[in-house]
Structure formats: C-alpha cells, structure tokens
GROMACS .gro file of C-alpha atoms in nm:
model
  420
    1UNK     CA    1  -1.387  -1.931  -0.910
    2UNK     CA    2  -1.547  -2.186  -1.107
    3UNK     CA    3  -1.504  -2.167  -1.494
    4UNK     CA    4  -1.861  -2.071  -1.571
    5UNK     CA    5  -1.993  -1.822  -1.311
    6UNK     CA    6  -2.349  -1.668  -1.293
    7UNK     CA    7  -2.360  -1.363  -1.075
    8UNK     CA    8  -2.703  -1.360  -0.889
    9UNK     CA    9  -2.855  -1.341  -0.559
   10UNK     CA   10  -2.841  -1.702  -0.540
   11UNK     CA   11  -2.467  -1.715  -0.587
   12UNK     CA   12  -2.425  -1.457  -0.313
   13UNK     CA   13  -2.643  -1.661  -0.092
   14UNK     CA   14  -2.438  -1.981  -0.177
   15UNK     CA   15  -2.124  -1.777  -0.091
   16UNK     CA   16  -2.265  -1.685   0.246
   17UNK     CA   17  -2.360  -2.044   0.319
   18UNK     CA   18  -2.019  -2.153   0.238
   19UNK     CA   19  -1.829  -1.894   0.435
   20UNK     CA   20  -2.057  -1.966   0.733
   21UNK     CA   21  -1.974  -2.331   0.717
   22UNK     CA   22  -1.597  -2.312   0.635
   23UNK     CA   23  -1.491  -1.987   0.791
   24UNK     CA   24  -1.194  -2.044   1.013
   25UNK     CA   25  -1.196  -1.929   1.390
   26UNK     CA   26  -1.102  -1.568   1.374
   27UNK     CA   27  -0.916  -1.537   1.726
   28UNK     CA   28  -0.594  -1.684   1.568
   29UNK     CA   29  -0.591  -1.440   1.292
   30UNK     CA   30  -0.668  -1.140   1.513
   31UNK     CA   31  -0.386  -1.252   1.734
   32UNK     CA   32  -0.143  -1.289   1.432
   33UNK     CA   33  -0.250  -0.933   1.316
   34UNK     CA   34  -0.151  -0.796   1.667
   35UNK     CA   35   0.167  -0.987   1.659
   36UNK     CA   36   0.266  -0.864   1.314
   37UNK     CA   37   0.171  -0.516   1.419
   38UNK     CA   38   0.391  -0.514   1.727
   39UNK     CA   39   0.694  -0.631   1.510
   40UNK     CA   40   0.680  -0.442   1.196
   41UNK     CA   41   0.974  -0.473   0.949
   42UNK     CA   42   1.104  -0.230   0.691
   43UNK     CA   43   1.110  -0.302   0.325
   44UNK     CA   44   1.335  -0.584   0.232
   45UNK     CA   45   1.370  -0.692   0.603
   46UNK     CA   46   1.044  -0.873   0.635
   47UNK     CA   47   1.218  -1.210   0.756
   48UNK     CA   48   1.015  -1.259   1.074
   49UNK     CA   49   0.665  -1.170   0.904
   50UNK     CA   50   0.775  -1.421   0.622
   51UNK     CA   51   0.849  -1.689   0.857
   52UNK     CA   52   0.504  -1.655   1.045
   53UNK     CA   53   0.336  -1.673   0.702
   54UNK     CA   54   0.526  -1.964   0.554
   55UNK     CA   55   0.507  -2.168   0.885
   56UNK     CA   56   0.115  -2.124   0.872
   57UNK     CA   57   0.097  -2.221   0.516
   58UNK     CA   58   0.313  -2.526   0.567
   59UNK     CA   59   0.103  -2.638   0.868
   60UNK     CA   60  -0.216  -2.571   0.680
   61UNK     CA   61  -0.119  -2.831   0.416
   62UNK     CA   62  -0.220  -2.861   0.048
   63UNK     CA   63  -0.014  -2.566  -0.053
   64UNK     CA   64   0.309  -2.572  -0.234
   65UNK     CA   65   0.504  -2.283  -0.072
   66UNK     CA   66   0.798  -2.109  -0.237
   67UNK     CA   67   0.978  -1.881  -0.017
   68UNK     CA   68   1.270  -1.629  -0.037
   69UNK     CA   69   1.150  -1.493  -0.372
   70UNK     CA   70   1.281  -1.145  -0.450
   71UNK     CA   71   1.397  -1.126  -0.089
   72UNK     CA   72   1.139  -1.241   0.174
   73UNK     CA   73   0.861  -1.286  -0.073
   74UNK     CA   74   0.617  -1.596  -0.053
   75UNK     CA   75   0.403  -1.767  -0.314
   76UNK     CA   76   0.185  -2.047  -0.211
   77UNK     CA   77  -0.003  -2.257  -0.473
   78UNK     CA   78  -0.293  -2.455  -0.410
   79UNK     CA   79  -0.401  -2.671  -0.709
   80UNK     CA   80  -0.744  -2.790  -0.704
   81UNK     CA   81  -0.845  -2.940  -1.048
   82UNK     CA   82  -0.930  -2.780  -1.382
   83UNK     CA   83  -1.033  -2.426  -1.368
   84UNK     CA   84  -0.904  -2.076  -1.365
   85UNK     CA   85  -0.604  -1.955  -1.190
   86UNK     CA   86  -0.633  -1.683  -0.935
   87UNK     CA   87  -0.367  -1.470  -0.774
   88UNK     CA   88  -0.424  -1.292  -0.439
   89UNK     CA   89  -0.156  -1.054  -0.305
   90UNK     CA   90  -0.074  -0.914   0.030
   91UNK     CA   91   0.217  -0.688   0.116
   92UNK     CA   92   0.419  -0.733   0.413
   93UNK     CA   93   0.655  -0.420   0.486
   94UNK     CA   94   0.608  -0.133   0.727
   95UNK     CA   95   0.713   0.235   0.736
   96UNK     CA   96   1.000   0.418   0.921
   97UNK     CA   97   0.783   0.599   1.154
   98UNK     CA   98   0.730   0.632   1.521
   99UNK     CA   99   0.401   0.487   1.633
  100UNK     CA  100   0.151   0.695   1.839
  101UNK     CA  101  -0.146   0.502   1.863
  102UNK     CA  102  -0.113   0.387   2.223
  103UNK     CA  103  -0.250   0.065   2.149
  104UNK     CA  104  -0.146  -0.223   2.398
  105UNK     CA  105   0.043  -0.404   2.104
  106UNK     CA  106   0.185  -0.082   1.959
  107UNK     CA  107   0.533  -0.106   1.794
  108UNK     CA  108   0.841  -0.018   1.992
  109UNK     CA  109   1.068  -0.138   1.731
  110UNK     CA  110   1.365   0.021   1.583
  111UNK     CA  111   1.550  -0.108   1.277
  112UNK     CA  112   1.855  -0.032   1.067
  113UNK     CA  113   1.817   0.153   0.770
  114UNK     CA  114   2.061   0.309   0.492
  115UNK     CA  115   1.989   0.642   0.687
  116UNK     CA  116   2.051   0.506   1.030
  117UNK     CA  117   1.823   0.339   1.292
  118UNK     CA  118   1.455   0.430   1.239
  119UNK     CA  119   1.142   0.364   1.457
  120UNK     CA  120   0.913   0.124   1.250
  121UNK     CA  121   0.541   0.128   1.232
  122UNK     CA  122   0.268  -0.061   1.031
  123UNK     CA  123   0.088   0.237   0.935
  124UNK     CA  124  -0.061   0.139   0.601
  125UNK     CA  125  -0.254  -0.181   0.697
  126UNK     CA  126   0.002  -0.436   0.561
  127UNK     CA  127  -0.029  -0.622   0.886
  128UNK     CA  128  -0.414  -0.658   0.822
  129UNK     CA  129  -0.342  -0.758   0.457
  130UNK     CA  130  -0.117  -1.038   0.570
  131UNK     CA  131  -0.375  -1.162   0.836
  132UNK     CA  132  -0.666  -1.134   0.585
  133UNK     CA  133  -0.491  -1.337   0.319
  134UNK     CA  134  -0.371  -1.600   0.575
  135UNK     CA  135  -0.750  -1.645   0.671
  136UNK     CA  136  -0.857  -1.649   0.317
  137UNK     CA  137  -0.608  -1.921   0.236
  138UNK     CA  138  -0.751  -2.134   0.504
  139UNK     CA  139  -1.120  -2.048   0.409
  140UNK     CA  140  -1.056  -2.153   0.051
  141UNK     CA  141  -0.844  -2.465   0.154
  142UNK     CA  142  -1.147  -2.572   0.381
  143UNK     CA  143  -1.395  -2.502   0.112
  144UNK     CA  144  -1.201  -2.660  -0.160
  145UNK     CA  145  -1.483  -2.916  -0.252
  146UNK     CA  146  -1.697  -2.630  -0.367
  147UNK     CA  147  -1.459  -2.475  -0.620
  148UNK     CA  148  -1.210  -2.571  -0.894
  149UNK     CA  149  -0.900  -2.408  -1.024
  150UNK     CA  150  -0.569  -2.300  -0.885
  151UNK     CA  151  -0.513  -2.048  -0.597
  152UNK     CA  152  -0.202  -1.843  -0.562
  153UNK     CA  153  -0.146  -1.643  -0.251
  154UNK     CA  154   0.152  -1.410  -0.283
  155UNK     CA  155   0.299  -1.226   0.019
  156UNK     CA  156   0.502  -0.957  -0.121
  157UNK     CA  157   0.807  -0.770   0.028
  158UNK     CA  158   0.906  -0.401  -0.024
  159UNK     CA  159   0.586  -0.236  -0.144
  160UNK     CA  160   0.650   0.069   0.037
  161UNK     CA  161   0.972   0.131  -0.169
  162UNK     CA  162   0.773   0.012  -0.498
  163UNK     CA  163   1.053  -0.241  -0.544
  164UNK     CA  164   0.906  -0.574  -0.419
  165UNK     CA  165   0.699  -0.669  -0.723
  166UNK     CA  166   0.990  -0.603  -0.973
  167UNK     CA  167   1.210  -0.790  -0.729
  168UNK     CA  168   0.984  -1.093  -0.723
  169UNK     CA  169   0.937  -1.091  -1.100
  170UNK     CA  170   1.323  -1.055  -1.151
  171UNK     CA  171   1.371  -1.371  -0.929
  172UNK     CA  172   1.174  -1.562  -1.178
  173UNK     CA  173   0.843  -1.568  -0.986
  174UNK     CA  174   0.650  -1.695  -1.281
  175UNK     CA  175   0.891  -1.985  -1.347
  176UNK     CA  176   0.818  -2.092  -1.002
  177UNK     CA  177   0.436  -2.071  -1.015
  178UNK     CA  178   0.163  -2.085  -1.284
  179UNK     CA  179   0.081  -1.753  -1.454
  180UNK     CA  180  -0.259  -1.642  -1.312
  181UNK     CA  181  -0.564  -1.575  -1.527
  182UNK     CA  182  -0.673  -1.285  -1.276
  183UNK     CA  183  -0.487  -1.074  -1.027
  184UNK     CA  184  -0.687  -0.953  -0.719
  185UNK     CA  185  -0.571  -0.721  -0.431
  186UNK     CA  186  -0.726  -0.554  -0.162
  187UNK     CA  187  -0.608  -0.257   0.062
  188UNK     CA  188  -0.718  -0.121   0.394
  189UNK     CA  189  -0.815   0.253   0.415
  190UNK     CA  190  -0.939   0.490   0.675
  191UNK     CA  191  -1.292   0.455   0.537
  192UNK     CA  192  -1.579   0.351   0.751
  193UNK     CA  193  -1.547  -0.001   0.871
  194UNK     CA  194  -1.749  -0.250   0.659
  195UNK     CA  195  -1.735  -0.030   0.349
  196UNK     CA  196  -1.586  -0.170   0.016
  197UNK     CA  197  -1.501   0.066  -0.273
  198UNK     CA  198  -1.335   0.040  -0.605
  199UNK     CA  199  -1.376   0.172  -0.952
  200UNK     CA  200  -1.311   0.064  -1.326
  201UNK     CA  201  -1.008   0.203  -1.501
  202UNK     CA  202  -0.755   0.417  -1.328
  203UNK     CA  203  -0.767   0.370  -0.953
  204UNK     CA  204  -0.425   0.498  -0.839
  205UNK     CA  205  -0.183   0.737  -0.989
  206UNK     CA  206   0.166   0.683  -1.121
  207UNK     CA  207   0.455   0.837  -0.897
  208UNK     CA  208   0.817   0.905  -0.897
  209UNK     CA  209   1.033   0.985  -0.603
  210UNK     CA  210   1.336   1.194  -0.624
  211UNK     CA  211   1.634   1.239  -0.386
  212UNK     CA  212   1.796   1.586  -0.430
  213UNK     CA  213   2.117   1.714  -0.280
  214UNK     CA  214   2.204   2.085  -0.286
  215UNK     CA  215   2.559   2.165  -0.227
  216UNK     CA  216   2.653   2.478  -0.042
  217UNK     CA  217   2.954   2.600   0.152
  218UNK     CA  218   2.943   2.562   0.509
  219UNK     CA  219   3.072   2.767   0.791
  220UNK     CA  220   3.009   2.964   1.097
  221UNK     CA  221   2.658   3.110   1.120
  222UNK     CA  222   2.804   3.438   1.236
  223UNK     CA  223   2.990   3.488   0.901
  224UNK     CA  224   2.717   3.386   0.648
  225UNK     CA  225   2.882   3.620   0.382
  226UNK     CA  226   3.176   3.374   0.374
  227UNK     CA  227   2.941   3.079   0.298
  228UNK     CA  228   2.674   2.944   0.036
  229UNK     CA  229   2.385   2.844   0.242
  230UNK     CA  230   2.198   2.548   0.092
  231UNK     CA  231   1.922   2.590   0.341
  232UNK     CA  232   1.798   2.912   0.182
  233UNK     CA  233   1.831   2.749  -0.157
  234UNK     CA  234   1.644   2.455  -0.049
  235UNK     CA  235   1.351   2.656   0.107
  236UNK     CA  236   1.326   2.855  -0.209
  237UNK     CA  237   1.301   2.528  -0.413
  238UNK     CA  238   1.027   2.387  -0.194
  239UNK     CA  239   0.808   2.691  -0.253
  240UNK     CA  240   0.890   2.714  -0.617
  241UNK     CA  241   0.798   2.350  -0.686
  242UNK     CA  242   0.458   2.435  -0.531
  243UNK     CA  243   0.384   2.670  -0.830
  244UNK     CA  244   0.420   2.382  -1.080
  245UNK     CA  245   0.083   2.226  -1.044
  246UNK     CA  246  -0.105   2.564  -1.052
  247UNK     CA  247   0.090   2.711  -1.346
  248UNK     CA  248   0.221   2.431  -1.571
  249UNK     CA  249  -0.053   2.155  -1.547
  250UNK     CA  250  -0.339   2.174  -1.775
  251UNK     CA  251  -0.642   2.269  -1.558
  252UNK     CA  252  -0.862   1.955  -1.499
  253UNK     CA  253  -0.569   1.735  -1.503
  254UNK     CA  254  -0.450   1.547  -1.179
  255UNK     CA  255  -0.089   1.616  -1.053
  256UNK     CA  256   0.058   1.631  -0.712
  257UNK     CA  257   0.410   1.740  -0.596
  258UNK     CA  258   0.495   1.649  -0.247
  259UNK     CA  259   0.818   1.760  -0.071
  260UNK     CA  260   0.814   1.502   0.212
  261UNK     CA  261   1.155   1.533   0.364
  262UNK     CA  262   1.415   1.823   0.396
  263UNK     CA  263   1.720   1.797   0.599
  264UNK     CA  264   2.056   2.005   0.648
  265UNK     CA  265   2.295   2.032   0.924
  266UNK     CA  266   2.289   1.949   1.301
  267UNK     CA  267   2.313   2.276   1.489
  268UNK     CA  268   2.166   2.613   1.505
  269UNK     CA  269   2.480   2.812   1.468
  270UNK     CA  270   2.641   2.645   1.167
  271UNK     CA  271   2.573   2.676   0.795
  272UNK     CA  272   2.584   2.325   0.654
  273UNK     CA  273   2.771   2.199   0.347
  274UNK     CA  274   2.473   2.042   0.198
  275UNK     CA  275   2.084   2.000   0.210
  276UNK     CA  276   1.890   1.693   0.117
  277UNK     CA  277   1.543   1.710  -0.009
  278UNK     CA  278   1.298   1.436  -0.091
  279UNK     CA  279   1.019   1.500  -0.344
  280UNK     CA  280   0.744   1.281  -0.501
  281UNK     CA  281   0.559   1.350  -0.816
  282UNK     CA  282   0.218   1.192  -0.877
  283UNK     CA  283   0.032   1.215  -1.220
  284UNK     CA  284  -0.223   1.030  -1.420
  285UNK     CA  285  -0.092   1.070  -1.774
  286UNK     CA  286   0.260   1.041  -1.914
  287UNK     CA  287   0.262   1.384  -2.077
  288UNK     CA  288   0.196   1.558  -1.748
  289UNK     CA  289   0.438   1.353  -1.562
  290UNK     CA  290   0.714   1.408  -1.809
  291UNK     CA  291   0.675   1.788  -1.815
  292UNK     CA  292   0.656   1.817  -1.435
  293UNK     CA  293   0.968   1.594  -1.400
  294UNK     CA  294   1.167   1.812  -1.639
  295UNK     CA  295   1.020   2.139  -1.463
  296UNK     CA  296   1.138   2.008  -1.118
  297UNK     CA  297   1.485   1.953  -1.262
  298UNK     CA  298   1.473   2.304  -1.411
  299UNK     CA  299   1.382   2.478  -1.084
  300UNK     CA  300   1.627   2.285  -0.876
  301UNK     CA  301   1.907   2.373  -1.111
  302UNK     CA  302   1.801   2.740  -1.163
  303UNK     CA  303   1.772   2.797  -0.781
  304UNK     CA  304   2.115   2.638  -0.734
  305UNK     CA  305   2.267   2.885  -0.980
  306UNK     CA  306   2.071   3.192  -0.826
  307UNK     CA  307   2.219   3.082  -0.498
  308UNK     CA  308   2.575   3.085  -0.623
  309UNK     CA  309   2.657   2.707  -0.585
  310UNK     CA  310   2.982   2.598  -0.739
  311UNK     CA  311   2.867   2.243  -0.792
  312UNK     CA  312   2.559   2.118  -0.973
  313UNK     CA  313   2.292   1.960  -0.763
  314UNK     CA  314   2.256   1.574  -0.760
  315UNK     CA  315   1.896   1.467  -0.871
  316UNK     CA  316   1.844   1.089  -0.853
  317UNK     CA  317   1.511   0.887  -0.898
  318UNK     CA  318   1.472   0.659  -0.588
  319UNK     CA  319   1.157   0.479  -0.673
  320UNK     CA  320   0.886   0.489  -0.948
  321UNK     CA  321   0.573   0.302  -1.059
  322UNK     CA  322   0.289   0.332  -1.308
  323UNK     CA  323  -0.067   0.394  -1.254
  324UNK     CA  324  -0.276   0.101  -1.107
  325UNK     CA  325  -0.563   0.038  -1.359
  326UNK     CA  326  -0.837  -0.192  -1.296
  327UNK     CA  327  -0.961  -0.409  -1.591
  328UNK     CA  328  -1.307  -0.315  -1.677
  329UNK     CA  329  -1.453  -0.647  -1.765
  330UNK     CA  330  -1.306  -0.813  -1.457
  331UNK     CA  331  -1.418  -0.511  -1.236
  332UNK     CA  332  -1.778  -0.532  -1.373
  333UNK     CA  333  -1.800  -0.902  -1.266
  334UNK     CA  334  -1.630  -0.840  -0.917
  335UNK     CA  335  -1.868  -0.533  -0.862
  336UNK     CA  336  -2.179  -0.749  -0.933
  337UNK     CA  337  -2.053  -0.995  -0.677
  338UNK     CA  338  -1.964  -0.718  -0.430
  339UNK     CA  339  -2.321  -0.563  -0.459
  340UNK     CA  340  -2.500  -0.888  -0.428
  341UNK     CA  341  -2.310  -0.993  -0.124
  342UNK     CA  342  -2.230  -0.658   0.055
  343UNK     CA  343  -2.535  -0.469  -0.079
  344UNK     CA  344  -2.504  -0.091  -0.002
  345UNK     CA  345  -2.188  -0.138   0.168
  346UNK     CA  346  -2.018  -0.141  -0.167
  347UNK     CA  347  -1.968   0.199  -0.350
  348UNK     CA  348  -1.766   0.335  -0.639
  349UNK     CA  349  -1.494   0.560  -0.559
  350UNK     CA  350  -1.275   0.852  -0.710
  351UNK     CA  351  -0.919   0.812  -0.810
  352UNK     CA  352  -0.692   0.780  -0.512
  353UNK     CA  353  -0.373   0.976  -0.538
  354UNK     CA  354  -0.156   0.691  -0.401
  355UNK     CA  355   0.084   0.458  -0.580
  356UNK     CA  356   0.119   0.079  -0.581
  357UNK     CA  357   0.337  -0.182  -0.760
  358UNK     CA  358   0.101  -0.470  -0.774
  359UNK     CA  359   0.015  -0.384  -1.134
  360UNK     CA  360   0.363  -0.500  -1.229
  361UNK     CA  361   0.266  -0.870  -1.118
  362UNK     CA  362  -0.042  -0.856  -1.327
  363UNK     CA  363   0.154  -0.697  -1.630
  364UNK     CA  364   0.429  -0.976  -1.599
  365UNK     CA  365   0.157  -1.248  -1.617
  366UNK     CA  366  -0.034  -1.090  -1.885
  367UNK     CA  367  -0.359  -1.095  -1.652
  368UNK     CA  368  -0.617  -0.843  -1.573
  369UNK     CA  369  -0.608  -0.681  -1.229
  370UNK     CA  370  -0.868  -0.538  -1.000
  371UNK     CA  371  -0.778  -0.373  -0.666
  372UNK     CA  372  -1.030  -0.246  -0.406
  373UNK     CA  373  -1.031  -0.076  -0.077
  374UNK     CA  374  -1.205  -0.180   0.262
  375UNK     CA  375  -1.244   0.072   0.550
  376UNK     CA  376  -1.089   0.034   0.887
  377UNK     CA  377  -1.223   0.349   1.088
  378UNK     CA  378  -1.471   0.286   1.362
  379UNK     CA  379  -1.831   0.316   1.223
  380UNK     CA  380  -1.953   0.532   1.515
  381UNK     CA  381  -1.642   0.763   1.485
  382UNK     CA  382  -1.677   0.791   1.107
  383UNK     CA  383  -2.051   0.877   1.126
  384UNK     CA  384  -2.001   1.149   1.391
  385UNK     CA  385  -1.704   1.286   1.192
  386UNK     CA  386  -1.918   1.291   0.882
  387UNK     CA  387  -2.198   1.476   1.054
  388UNK     CA  388  -1.955   1.730   1.212
  389UNK     CA  389  -1.765   1.776   0.874
  390UNK     CA  390  -1.433   1.661   1.033
  391UNK     CA  391  -1.350   1.338   0.843
  392UNK     CA  392  -1.015   1.481   0.735
  393UNK     CA  393  -0.912   1.447   1.123
  394UNK     CA  394  -0.962   1.087   1.104
  395UNK     CA  395  -0.604   0.916   1.104
  396UNK     CA  396  -0.535   0.806   0.749
  397UNK     CA  397  -0.277   0.583   0.610
  398UNK     CA  398   0.083   0.682   0.678
  399UNK     CA  399  -0.028   0.860   0.992
  400UNK     CA  400   0.146   0.778   1.317
  401UNK     CA  401  -0.203   0.752   1.479
  402UNK     CA  402  -0.326   0.502   1.200
  403UNK     CA  403  -0.509   0.226   1.396
  404UNK     CA  404  -0.759   0.030   1.209
  405UNK     CA  405  -1.063  -0.069   1.437
  406UNK     CA  406  -1.221  -0.389   1.291
  407UNK     CA  407  -1.301  -0.569   0.977
  408UNK     CA  408  -1.667  -0.705   0.959
  409UNK     CA  409  -1.931  -0.850   0.729
  410UNK     CA  410  -2.209  -0.744   0.964
  411UNK     CA  411  -2.485  -0.731   0.703
  412UNK     CA  412  -2.445  -1.119   0.650
  413UNK     CA  413  -2.392  -1.188   1.016
  414UNK     CA  414  -2.068  -1.355   0.949
  415UNK     CA  415  -1.909  -1.253   1.273
  416UNK     CA  416  -1.635  -0.979   1.323
  417UNK     CA  417  -1.255  -0.978   1.310
  418UNK     CA  418  -1.152  -0.729   1.585
  419UNK     CA  419  -0.811  -0.574   1.509
  420UNK     CA  420  -0.794  -0.365   1.830
   0.00000   0.00000   0.00000
C-alpha cells in the first residue's frame, strides 16, 4: 500500500513477516463467522450484521465509522499518512433459502419478505466475506507502522438484489469518505481451499432479472374449456426461451437465460387466474443483451396471444447490473503479488457467469477495480472429486448445501481459519 511498490520475492517475504507478527487471533473471527452464518439477514434487512461490524470497528479504534449508508451499509476509514487510498468491500446479505448443511450453527431463521415469510441462509459466502474483512481491518490497523495511506473498509448491504452499491452511492457515500484510488474485492467460491483465482478484463457477466406475470382466466379444473390456462402458456414460454441462446446468439458469444421461478395456483383441481415467472438474462456484450431482451419479450407476448389471453402480460425488470471488468494494470500488479506470495495456489480463471454490483462503487469513484475468488471446498474432497470427474457434485454458491470448510495460507505456515 506504499506509494512506490516493487513487487519481488523480498516484498512477499516482508509481507509474510508482517502478517506473522501482526495477524490477529483467528478464534474470534471464526466465532464471528459462525454467529453471522447462524443469523443470516435478507437484502436490506442486515441490521444485526451491521451492528456486529460497527461495534467491532468502534472497539478496534482508529477508524472513523460511518453507518446507515444506503440502508445498513458501513464505511470505515483509517487515515494513516500520505499515500494511496484503498477501498476493500465485503457484502453482508443472505439468500431466501432453506439451509440443508446440517452444520451445528446452521440457520433456522425465517424473515419477512415482499413475497411472505422466507427461510434465510448464507449460501454465497457473504458471512465469510464479513469475517475476513473484519480480520483484515484489524491486521492493517495492527501493522499501520509499516504502511502509509488511507484504508476504507466498506460493508455493503443488498448485493444479492444488485441494489446495495447504488443505494450507498445515492446516499452520498463519497461525500462521507474519500474517493479511493483502487477498489479491491474478494469472493468465496466452491473451489479448492487455499486456491486464489482471477483474470484480467471481463470477470463476471452483466445480467438482468425479469418478473413476468401471465394473465389467464381461472376456474374449475373439470371445465378447462371455460378457462384460459396460464400454466400451459407459462410452460410453453419456459421451453421457448431455451431456444434463444442456441438460435439467436452468434456462435462463440456467451449468453445464458435462466427461468429460476415459476408459480401459479394453490390446488391441483383449480386453474389459476395468473402465473408468475422469474427470468434472468446474462450476456457479455450489450448487443447480445439487447437482442435477447427483445426476444424474451417477443416470445412472452406471442405465447400469450396464442394461448388466447385477453390481457397483455406484465414484464418488469427487477434488477440489473453491468459486467464486472478487472482493470488490467491493477490486475497485473496484484497477480504478481499473489504469485510471489501464494505461488502455485494462484491461477488464472475463465469468465464466471455470475453478476456483481461492486463495479458501481469503483465507477462512481473513478477508480480501477480488481476482484478475485478464493476456494472454500475441503481440499481432500476436491481432489477426490477431481480424480473421479465429479466436481460438479460439490455444493456451489446458492446451493442449500453450500458450507465452506476453511480458509488457509498453508504454504506460508500462517495458520488456519476454520469455518466449520
């Protein structure tokens, strides 16, 4: 974090020495991780998690802590002399899912949502992100005699709905804190524990989520001829949407259409009045995205006409975010640092077909962004699955069985942070 940095084996060795000397005791952060995991909070409702974070930062001292930004967002600033300004971000929200990990600290929580009460689970590693950034804040505070500049730790709400970064920006985040020179963010994956991966350029795809309502004419299941069945129409739409990528996207271009939710009616013997469908579109380039979005709307409207509906469907965008693009110059510097520190534990990765909103923080600050992933699957289980060709069976992010095992820096004998 010093202004003039030379990336070499000596720098890596110096970093190891500093971390060994100033690394905080990990038991507290393991316990904090487990606490947050057991009490997940939906997007926009992260009050308890934010309270844990802000209390820790206030107790740590040295940081100017801003709370309640864009909801429950936190930005903590540690000023440490002249030098670059670095922003690190962790997201805090969880997903509306029923946890099935059988962990002793598994979530049993249910929370209110706009669709009614929902079970809640940390199935994307945000609990680990929070614990890791808290530990990083203490490490950098403890070692502040060895670096100069400004550290900003942002704990962001509502990443899962792709609304939290924009909410913090709209709430004048960068009027409250300095604009960073660099934005860095890490994300847990189901890769092998101890592995670090990233890439230059496009890392994550852009996406747009749609909420679609198909209107029918409900009635008794025994008299379907007197009804307009939105279930038949909805099923036809789902099947037709799957042809778009294979028939309307130029070969070699990346695009995905996912129908993640379909719901209609409550009983087997009744034809419902409407059907709700939730669809996500992912693409790398604007032209493909624009074409597929128009095609989705075309298919939905056409199938409704074929099905004889008397009311046009409702098609609404519920969330959207652009691609996450790693700045090449910053990435190359960080990659050199990773390789010199982690050795073969670092590897370049392919584009991931997920979506983030952290790039909005970087764009609003006019700062370069780099994001990387670190693995959370047990090393022995990963190696065994790789030998057997069953890696796809390991629980991934957004799975009800997602349970990261541990984070470690084994190569440098820095100890282990056990999540389980």
